[in-house]
């Protein structure tokens, strides 16, 4: 069984419609730790050594956040800037994260049609998350495409919210229990594009 760390970054959780639901669906799972960065560091004074120890204790590191300006809320950028130190995360002796699986669980206001060369946002979600992928690569991590929930601005019916939350839960359980076909998962646009195609049944 693998241990999963969710680094959760939402600056206004009480107004969240989807991230709160995704989080609630997984936070009581065995082997899953949710670490709320805005709640832990309201002044942005990130405890680097605590964060590094948390990462070292987990096999899978997920950054869960709403998509803000084609990127992450500010605290996740701050986390990268401070925690991914030379000699720890990268560099000739920086191997603390080597081999750990990582991906983003992100939600976006824009719809799938708008994420592509002909859409308002010009690029696909996979393309827009390239800096995260390059960072993971530099740190020797095993990158997977994001678990993505798009189109939140079109309205999110309760049924859809429940369906996405359940898909997130099933994804995390399968990752924890080594039941994901990682090659298939890496090839997809998003992790949850075709969950049946990447999750091996028991
Ligand atoms: C500051 C800010 C920036 C945002 N930037 C984007 C963006 O670049 N692309 C997008 O699709 N949605 C963007 N949104 C919409 C959020 O992604 C969307 O409201 C969020 O995913 C909904 O999740 P929640 O209900 O958990 O807050 C932005 C929202 C805010 C407040």
PDB file of C-alpha atoms and ligand atoms in Angstrom:
ATOM      1  CA  UNK A   1       0.000   0.000   0.000  1.00  0.00           C
ATOM      2  CA  UNK A   2       1.317   3.481  -0.898  1.00  0.00           C
ATOM      3  CA  UNK A   3       0.979   6.586   1.272  1.00  0.00           C
ATOM      4  CA  UNK A   4      -0.603   9.613  -0.374  1.00  0.00           C
ATOM      5  CA  UNK A   5      -0.008  13.242   0.583  1.00  0.00           C
ATOM      6  CA  UNK A   6      -2.444  15.848  -0.725  1.00  0.00           C
ATOM      7  CA  UNK A   7      -1.020  19.367  -0.612  1.00  0.00           C
ATOM      8  CA  UNK A   8      -4.264  21.309  -0.703  1.00  0.00           C
ATOM      9  CA  UNK A   9      -4.259  24.941  -1.821  1.00  0.00           C
ATOM     10  CA  UNK A  10      -7.544  26.864  -1.862  1.00  0.00           C
ATOM     11  CA  UNK A  11      -7.600  30.407  -0.460  1.00  0.00           C
ATOM     12  CA  UNK A  12     -11.372  30.507   0.128  1.00  0.00           C
ATOM     13  CA  UNK A  13     -12.438  27.000   1.016  1.00  0.00           C
ATOM     14  CA  UNK A  14     -15.809  28.067   2.442  1.00  0.00           C
ATOM     15  CA  UNK A  15     -16.813  29.360  -1.003  1.00  0.00           C
ATOM     16  CA  UNK A  16     -15.574  26.263  -2.815  1.00  0.00           C
ATOM     17  CA  UNK A  17     -18.099  24.207  -4.732  1.00  0.00           C
ATOM     18  CA  UNK A  18     -15.887  21.479  -6.118  1.00  0.00           C
ATOM     19  CA  UNK A  19     -12.533  21.360  -4.312  1.00  0.00           C
ATOM     20  CA  UNK A  20     -14.288  21.010  -0.970  1.00  0.00           C
ATOM     21  CA  UNK A  21     -16.322  18.077  -2.331  1.00  0.00           C
ATOM     22  CA  UNK A  22     -13.265  16.364  -3.833  1.00  0.00           C
ATOM     23  CA  UNK A  23     -11.361  16.785  -0.596  1.00  0.00           C
ATOM     24  CA  UNK A  24     -14.225  15.496   1.543  1.00  0.00           C
ATOM     25  CA  UNK A  25     -14.420  12.359  -0.614  1.00  0.00           C
ATOM     26  CA  UNK A  26     -10.820  11.337   0.133  1.00  0.00           C
ATOM     27  CA  UNK A  27      -9.734  12.835   3.444  1.00  0.00           C
ATOM     28  CA  UNK A  28     -10.828   9.909   5.595  1.00  0.00           C
ATOM     29  CA  UNK A  29      -9.325   7.227   3.339  1.00  0.00           C
ATOM     30  CA  UNK A  30      -6.666   4.995   4.888  1.00  0.00           C
ATOM     31  CA  UNK A  31      -3.212   5.999   3.707  1.00  0.00           C
ATOM     32  CA  UNK A  32      -4.267   9.512   2.656  1.00  0.00           C
ATOM     33  CA  UNK A  33      -3.049  12.685   4.429  1.00  0.00           C
ATOM     34  CA  UNK A  34      -4.607  16.030   3.488  1.00  0.00           C
ATOM     35  CA  UNK A  35      -2.376  18.987   4.308  1.00  0.00           C
ATOM     36  CA  UNK A  36      -4.188  22.319   3.914  1.00  0.00           C
ATOM     37  CA  UNK A  37      -1.519  24.880   3.026  1.00  0.00           C
ATOM     38  CA  UNK A  38      -3.633  28.050   3.459  1.00  0.00           C
ATOM     39  CA  UNK A  39      -4.925  26.821   6.840  1.00  0.00           C
ATOM     40  CA  UNK A  40      -1.419  25.862   7.990  1.00  0.00           C
ATOM     41  CA  UNK A  41       0.308  28.996   6.732  1.00  0.00           C
ATOM     42  CA  UNK A  42      -2.120  31.954   6.704  1.00  0.00           C
ATOM     43  CA  UNK A  43       0.925  34.267   6.759  1.00  0.00           C
ATOM     44  CA  UNK A  44       2.743  32.277   4.040  1.00  0.00           C
ATOM     45  CA  UNK A  45       5.597  31.438   6.445  1.00  0.00           C
ATOM     46  CA  UNK A  46       6.063  27.892   5.189  1.00  0.00           C
ATOM     47  CA  UNK A  47       7.955  25.536   7.512  1.00  0.00           C
ATOM     48  CA  UNK A  48      10.362  24.098   4.949  1.00  0.00           C
ATOM     49  CA  UNK A  49      11.795  21.303   7.046  1.00  0.00           C
ATOM     50  CA  UNK A  50       8.291  20.150   8.103  1.00  0.00           C
ATOM     51  CA  UNK A  51       7.171  20.109   4.466  1.00  0.00           C
ATOM     52  CA  UNK A  52      10.248  18.187   3.372  1.00  0.00           C
ATOM     53  CA  UNK A  53       9.728  15.600   6.100  1.00  0.00           C
ATOM     54  CA  UNK A  54       6.067  15.201   5.081  1.00  0.00           C
ATOM     55  CA  UNK A  55       7.122  14.594   1.477  1.00  0.00           C
ATOM     56  CA  UNK A  56       9.768  12.086   2.519  1.00  0.00           C
ATOM     57  CA  UNK A  57       7.138  10.089   4.448  1.00  0.00           C
ATOM     58  CA  UNK A  58       4.827   9.711   1.422  1.00  0.00           C
ATOM     59  CA  UNK A  59       5.083   7.841  -1.884  1.00  0.00           C
ATOM     60  CA  UNK A  60       2.575   9.896  -3.860  1.00  0.00           C
ATOM     61  CA  UNK A  61       2.303  13.694  -3.730  1.00  0.00           C
ATOM     62  CA  UNK A  62      -0.805  15.383  -5.133  1.00  0.00           C
ATOM     63  CA  UNK A  63      -1.216  19.143  -5.477  1.00  0.00           C
ATOM     64  CA  UNK A  64      -4.953  19.811  -5.277  1.00  0.00           C
ATOM     65  CA  UNK A  65      -6.095  23.322  -6.218  1.00  0.00           C
ATOM     66  CA  UNK A  66      -8.373  25.446  -8.386  1.00  0.00           C
ATOM     67  CA  UNK A  67      -6.739  26.600 -11.636  1.00  0.00           C
ATOM     68  CA  UNK A  68      -5.871  30.299 -11.130  1.00  0.00           C
ATOM     69  CA  UNK A  69      -4.537  32.279 -14.083  1.00  0.00           C
ATOM     70  CA  UNK A  70      -3.555  29.050 -15.855  1.00  0.00           C
ATOM     71  CA  UNK A  71      -1.540  28.093 -12.825  1.00  0.00           C
ATOM     72  CA  UNK A  72      -1.946  27.522  -9.087  1.00  0.00           C
ATOM     73  CA  UNK A  73      -3.048  29.710  -6.179  1.00  0.00           C
ATOM     74  CA  UNK A  74      -0.061  31.660  -4.828  1.00  0.00           C
ATOM     75  CA  UNK A  75       0.736  29.445  -1.851  1.00  0.00           C
ATOM     76  CA  UNK A  76       1.549  26.482  -4.056  1.00  0.00           C
ATOM     77  CA  UNK A  77       4.050  28.569  -6.025  1.00  0.00           C
ATOM     78  CA  UNK A  78       5.520  29.748  -2.706  1.00  0.00           C
ATOM     79  CA  UNK A  79       5.702  26.095  -1.590  1.00  0.00           C
ATOM     80  CA  UNK A  80       7.702  25.212  -4.724  1.00  0.00           C
ATOM     81  CA  UNK A  81       9.975  28.219  -4.323  1.00  0.00           C
ATOM     82  CA  UNK A  82      10.853  27.381  -0.728  1.00  0.00           C
ATOM     83  CA  UNK A  83      10.540  23.630  -0.286  1.00  0.00           C
ATOM     84  CA  UNK A  84      12.211  22.347  -3.471  1.00  0.00           C
ATOM     85  CA  UNK A  85      15.707  23.169  -2.310  1.00  0.00           C
ATOM     86  CA  UNK A  86      18.867  22.418  -4.231  1.00  0.00           C
ATOM     87  CA  UNK A  87      20.562  19.428  -2.638  1.00  0.00           C
ATOM     88  CA  UNK A  88      17.215  18.095  -1.419  1.00  0.00           C
ATOM     89  CA  UNK A  89      14.870  18.103  -4.420  1.00  0.00           C
ATOM     90  CA  UNK A  90      17.342  18.483  -7.265  1.00  0.00           C
ATOM     91  CA  UNK A  91      21.044  18.795  -7.989  1.00  0.00           C
ATOM     92  CA  UNK A  92      23.689  16.079  -7.760  1.00  0.00           C
ATOM     93  CA  UNK A  93      22.741  15.136  -4.173  1.00  0.00           C
ATOM     94  CA  UNK A  94      19.079  16.160  -4.299  1.00  0.00           C
ATOM     95  CA  UNK A  95      17.182  12.909  -4.556  1.00  0.00           C
ATOM     96  CA  UNK A  96      14.565  13.121  -1.778  1.00  0.00           C
ATOM     97  CA  UNK A  97      11.674  13.012  -4.238  1.00  0.00           C
ATOM     98  CA  UNK A  98      13.100  10.495  -6.685  1.00  0.00           C
ATOM     99  CA  UNK A  99      10.564   7.944  -7.860  1.00  0.00           C
ATOM    100  CA  UNK A 100       7.596   9.484  -6.067  1.00  0.00           C
ATOM    101  CA  UNK A 101       4.436   9.761  -8.147  1.00  0.00           C
ATOM    102  CA  UNK A 102       3.089  13.286  -8.490  1.00  0.00           C
ATOM    103  CA  UNK A 103       0.198  15.023 -10.235  1.00  0.00           C
ATOM    104  CA  UNK A 104      -2.163  17.950  -9.920  1.00  0.00           C
ATOM    105  CA  UNK A 105      -5.824  17.561  -9.023  1.00  0.00           C
ATOM    106  CA  UNK A 106      -7.183  20.750 -10.513  1.00  0.00           C
ATOM    107  CA  UNK A 107     -10.529  22.346 -11.162  1.00  0.00           C
ATOM    108  CA  UNK A 108     -11.120  25.044 -13.770  1.00  0.00           C
ATOM    109  CA  UNK A 109     -13.883  27.479 -14.579  1.00  0.00           C
ATOM    110  CA  UNK A 110     -13.299  27.139 -18.342  1.00  0.00           C
ATOM    111  CA  UNK A 111     -14.836  24.279 -20.275  1.00  0.00           C
ATOM    112  CA  UNK A 112     -13.020  21.588 -22.217  1.00  0.00           C
ATOM    113  CA  UNK A 113     -13.947  23.287 -25.563  1.00  0.00           C
ATOM    114  CA  UNK A 114     -12.103  26.414 -24.437  1.00  0.00           C
ATOM    115  CA  UNK A 115      -8.931  24.500 -23.620  1.00  0.00           C
ATOM    116  CA  UNK A 116      -7.354  23.867 -27.009  1.00  0.00           C
ATOM    117  CA  UNK A 117      -5.881  25.650 -30.045  1.00  0.00           C
ATOM    118  CA  UNK A 118      -9.284  26.860 -31.248  1.00  0.00           C
ATOM    119  CA  UNK A 119     -10.575  27.920 -27.846  1.00  0.00           C
ATOM    120  CA  UNK A 120     -10.404  31.015 -25.683  1.00  0.00           C
ATOM    121  CA  UNK A 121      -7.494  29.628 -23.669  1.00  0.00           C
ATOM    122  CA  UNK A 122      -5.389  28.600 -26.716  1.00  0.00           C
ATOM    123  CA  UNK A 123      -3.734  25.627 -25.054  1.00  0.00           C
ATOM    124  CA  UNK A 124      -4.811  22.311 -23.604  1.00  0.00           C
ATOM    125  CA  UNK A 125      -4.729  21.722 -19.866  1.00  0.00           C
ATOM    126  CA  UNK A 126      -1.890  19.259 -20.396  1.00  0.00           C
ATOM    127  CA  UNK A 127       0.104  21.935 -22.241  1.00  0.00           C
ATOM    128  CA  UNK A 128      -0.639  24.602 -19.640  1.00  0.00           C
ATOM    129  CA  UNK A 129       0.589  22.384 -16.829  1.00  0.00           C
ATOM    130  CA  UNK A 130       3.976  21.825 -18.533  1.00  0.00           C
ATOM    131  CA  UNK A 131       5.944  23.832 -15.894  1.00  0.00           C
ATOM    132  CA  UNK A 132       4.662  21.448 -13.213  1.00  0.00           C
ATOM    133  CA  UNK A 133       5.691  18.491 -15.359  1.00  0.00           C
ATOM    134  CA  UNK A 134       9.159  19.968 -15.978  1.00  0.00           C
ATOM    135  CA  UNK A 135       9.566  20.586 -12.230  1.00  0.00           C
ATOM    136  CA  UNK A 136       8.591  17.001 -11.444  1.00  0.00           C
ATOM    137  CA  UNK A 137      11.027  15.779 -14.086  1.00  0.00           C
ATOM    138  CA  UNK A 138      13.885  17.857 -12.672  1.00  0.00           C
ATOM    139  CA  UNK A 139      13.188  16.366  -9.253  1.00  0.00           C
ATOM    140  CA  UNK A 140      13.198  12.803 -10.642  1.00  0.00           C
ATOM    141  CA  UNK A 141       9.512  12.318  -9.896  1.00  0.00           C
ATOM    142  CA  UNK A 142       7.079  10.096 -11.738  1.00  0.00           C
ATOM    143  CA  UNK A 143       4.705  12.662 -13.286  1.00  0.00           C
ATOM    144  CA  UNK A 144       1.115  11.862 -14.213  1.00  0.00           C
ATOM    145  CA  UNK A 145      -1.311  14.131 -16.087  1.00  0.00           C
ATOM    146  CA  UNK A 146      -3.727  16.086 -13.898  1.00  0.00           C
ATOM    147  CA  UNK A 147      -6.965  14.794 -12.444  1.00  0.00           C
ATOM    148  CA  UNK A 148      -9.056  17.601 -13.919  1.00  0.00           C
ATOM    149  CA  UNK A 149     -12.591  18.862 -13.429  1.00  0.00           C
ATOM    150  CA  UNK A 150     -13.361  21.517 -16.018  1.00  0.00           C
ATOM    151  CA  UNK A 151     -16.308  23.762 -16.855  1.00  0.00           C
ATOM    152  CA  UNK A 152     -17.178  24.827 -13.306  1.00  0.00           C
ATOM    153  CA  UNK A 153     -18.384  28.227 -14.571  1.00  0.00           C
ATOM    154  CA  UNK A 154     -21.117  26.516 -16.562  1.00  0.00           C
ATOM    155  CA  UNK A 155     -22.601  25.376 -13.266  1.00  0.00           C
ATOM    156  CA  UNK A 156     -22.034  22.127 -11.494  1.00  0.00           C
ATOM    157  CA  UNK A 157     -25.160  20.061 -10.816  1.00  0.00           C
ATOM    158  CA  UNK A 158     -25.095  18.041  -7.581  1.00  0.00           C
ATOM    159  CA  UNK A 159     -25.012  14.786  -9.544  1.00  0.00           C
ATOM    160  CA  UNK A 160     -21.895  15.857 -11.438  1.00  0.00           C
ATOM    161  CA  UNK A 161     -20.192  16.962  -8.225  1.00  0.00           C
ATOM    162  CA  UNK A 162     -20.888  13.592  -6.620  1.00  0.00           C
ATOM    163  CA  UNK A 163     -19.636  11.782  -9.748  1.00  0.00           C
ATOM    164  CA  UNK A 164     -16.345  13.732  -9.819  1.00  0.00           C
ATOM    165  CA  UNK A 165     -15.830  13.216  -6.077  1.00  0.00           C
ATOM    166  CA  UNK A 166     -16.365   9.473  -6.472  1.00  0.00           C
ATOM    167  CA  UNK A 167     -13.961   9.362  -9.447  1.00  0.00           C
ATOM    168  CA  UNK A 168     -11.322  11.143  -7.325  1.00  0.00           C
ATOM    169  CA  UNK A 169     -11.879   8.665  -4.491  1.00  0.00           C
ATOM    170  CA  UNK A 170     -11.572   5.671  -6.836  1.00  0.00           C
ATOM    171  CA  UNK A 171      -8.417   7.120  -8.412  1.00  0.00           C
ATOM    172  CA  UNK A 172      -6.742   7.571  -5.041  1.00  0.00           C
ATOM    173  CA  UNK A 173      -7.758   4.122  -3.795  1.00  0.00           C
ATOM    174  CA  UNK A 174      -6.381   2.528  -6.982  1.00  0.00           C
ATOM    175  CA  UNK A 175      -3.112   4.483  -6.745  1.00  0.00           C
ATOM    176  CA  UNK A 176      -2.756   3.621  -3.072  1.00  0.00           C
ATOM    177  CA  UNK A 177      -3.334  -0.075  -3.804  1.00  0.00           C
ATOM    178  CA  UNK A 178      -1.061  -0.190  -6.881  1.00  0.00           C
ATOM    179  CA  UNK A 179      -3.957  -0.817  -9.252  1.00  0.00           C
ATOM    180  CA  UNK A 180      -3.247   1.936 -11.807  1.00  0.00           C
ATOM    181  CA  UNK A 181      -1.686   1.160 -15.179  1.00  0.00           C
ATOM    182  CA  UNK A 182       0.873   3.974 -14.999  1.00  0.00           C
ATOM    183  CA  UNK A 183       1.916   3.785 -18.685  1.00  0.00           C
ATOM    184  CA  UNK A 184      -1.699   4.170 -19.791  1.00  0.00           C
ATOM    185  CA  UNK A 185      -2.249   6.953 -17.244  1.00  0.00           C
ATOM    186  CA  UNK A 186       0.804   8.918 -18.440  1.00  0.00           C
ATOM    187  CA  UNK A 187      -0.420   8.829 -22.032  1.00  0.00           C
ATOM    188  CA  UNK A 188      -3.819  10.411 -21.348  1.00  0.00           C
ATOM    189  CA  UNK A 189      -4.755  14.062 -21.495  1.00  0.00           C
ATOM    190  CA  UNK A 190      -6.149  13.847 -17.951  1.00  0.00           C
ATOM    191  CA  UNK A 191      -6.043  11.090 -15.390  1.00  0.00           C
ATOM    192  CA  UNK A 192      -9.829  10.887 -15.145  1.00  0.00           C
ATOM    193  CA  UNK A 193     -10.474  10.934 -18.888  1.00  0.00           C
ATOM    194  CA  UNK A 194     -10.980   7.166 -18.975  1.00  0.00           C
ATOM    195  CA  UNK A 195     -10.681   5.767 -15.470  1.00  0.00           C
ATOM    196  CA  UNK A 196     -11.883   2.305 -16.500  1.00  0.00           C
ATOM    197  CA  UNK A 197      -9.010   2.175 -18.982  1.00  0.00           C
ATOM    198  CA  UNK A 198      -6.330   2.822 -16.357  1.00  0.00           C
ATOM    199  CA  UNK A 199      -7.641   1.154 -13.193  1.00  0.00           C
ATOM    200  CA  UNK A 200      -7.002  -2.582 -12.920  1.00  0.00           C
ATOM    201  CA  UNK A 201      -9.829  -4.366 -11.169  1.00  0.00           C
ATOM    202  CA  UNK A 202      -8.981  -6.548  -8.142  1.00  0.00           C
TER     203      UNK A 202
HETATM  204  C1  LIG B   1      -8.132  34.434  -9.171  1.00  0.00           C
HETATM  205  C2  LIG B   1      -8.818  33.444 -10.041  1.00  0.00           C
HETATM  206  C3  LIG B   1      -8.208  33.028 -11.217  1.00  0.00           C
HETATM  207  C4  LIG B   1      -8.821  32.066 -12.019  1.00  0.00           C
HETATM  208  N1  LIG B   1      -8.196  31.667 -13.168  1.00  0.00           N
HETATM  209  C5  LIG B   1      -8.775  30.715 -13.941  1.00  0.00           C
HETATM  210  C6  LIG B   1      -8.104  30.257 -15.114  1.00  0.00           C
HETATM  211  O1  LIG B   1      -7.010  30.669 -15.474  1.00  0.00           O
HETATM  212  N2  LIG B   1      -8.748  29.326 -15.874  1.00  0.00           N
HETATM  213  C7  LIG B   1      -9.972  28.798 -15.523  1.00  0.00           C
HETATM  214  O2  LIG B   1     -10.478  27.949 -16.251  1.00  0.00           O
HETATM  215  N3  LIG B   1     -10.602  29.212 -14.393  1.00  0.00           N
HETATM  216  C8  LIG B   1     -10.031  30.144 -13.606  1.00  0.00           C
HETATM  217  N4  LIG B   1     -10.654  30.550 -12.454  1.00  0.00           N
HETATM  218  C9  LIG B   1     -11.885  29.847 -12.023  1.00  0.00           C
HETATM  219  C10 LIG B   1     -11.556  28.792 -10.974  1.00  0.00           C
HETATM  220  O3  LIG B   1     -10.660  27.837 -11.494  1.00  0.00           O
HETATM  221  C11 LIG B   1     -12.836  28.099 -10.501  1.00  0.00           C
HETATM  222  O4  LIG B   1     -13.650  29.070  -9.921  1.00  0.00           O
HETATM  223  C12 LIG B   1     -12.516  27.014  -9.496  1.00  0.00           C
HETATM  224  O5  LIG B   1     -11.831  25.931 -10.113  1.00  0.00           O
HETATM  225  C13 LIG B   1     -13.768  26.460  -8.850  1.00  0.00           C
HETATM  226  O6  LIG B   1     -13.394  25.607  -7.780  1.00  0.00           O
HETATM  227  P1  LIG B   1     -13.961  25.815  -6.301  1.00  0.00           P
HETATM  228  O7  LIG B   1     -15.463  25.742  -6.412  1.00  0.00           O
HETATM  229  O8  LIG B   1     -13.407  24.713  -5.491  1.00  0.00           O
HETATM  230  O9  LIG B   1     -13.496  27.180  -5.847  1.00  0.00           O
HETATM  231  C14 LIG B   1     -10.082  31.515 -11.649  1.00  0.00           C
HETATM  232  C15 LIG B   1     -10.689  31.953 -10.460  1.00  0.00           C
HETATM  233  C16 LIG B   1     -10.080  32.915  -9.674  1.00  0.00           C
HETATM  234  C17 LIG B   1     -10.758  33.346  -8.391  1.00  0.00           C
END
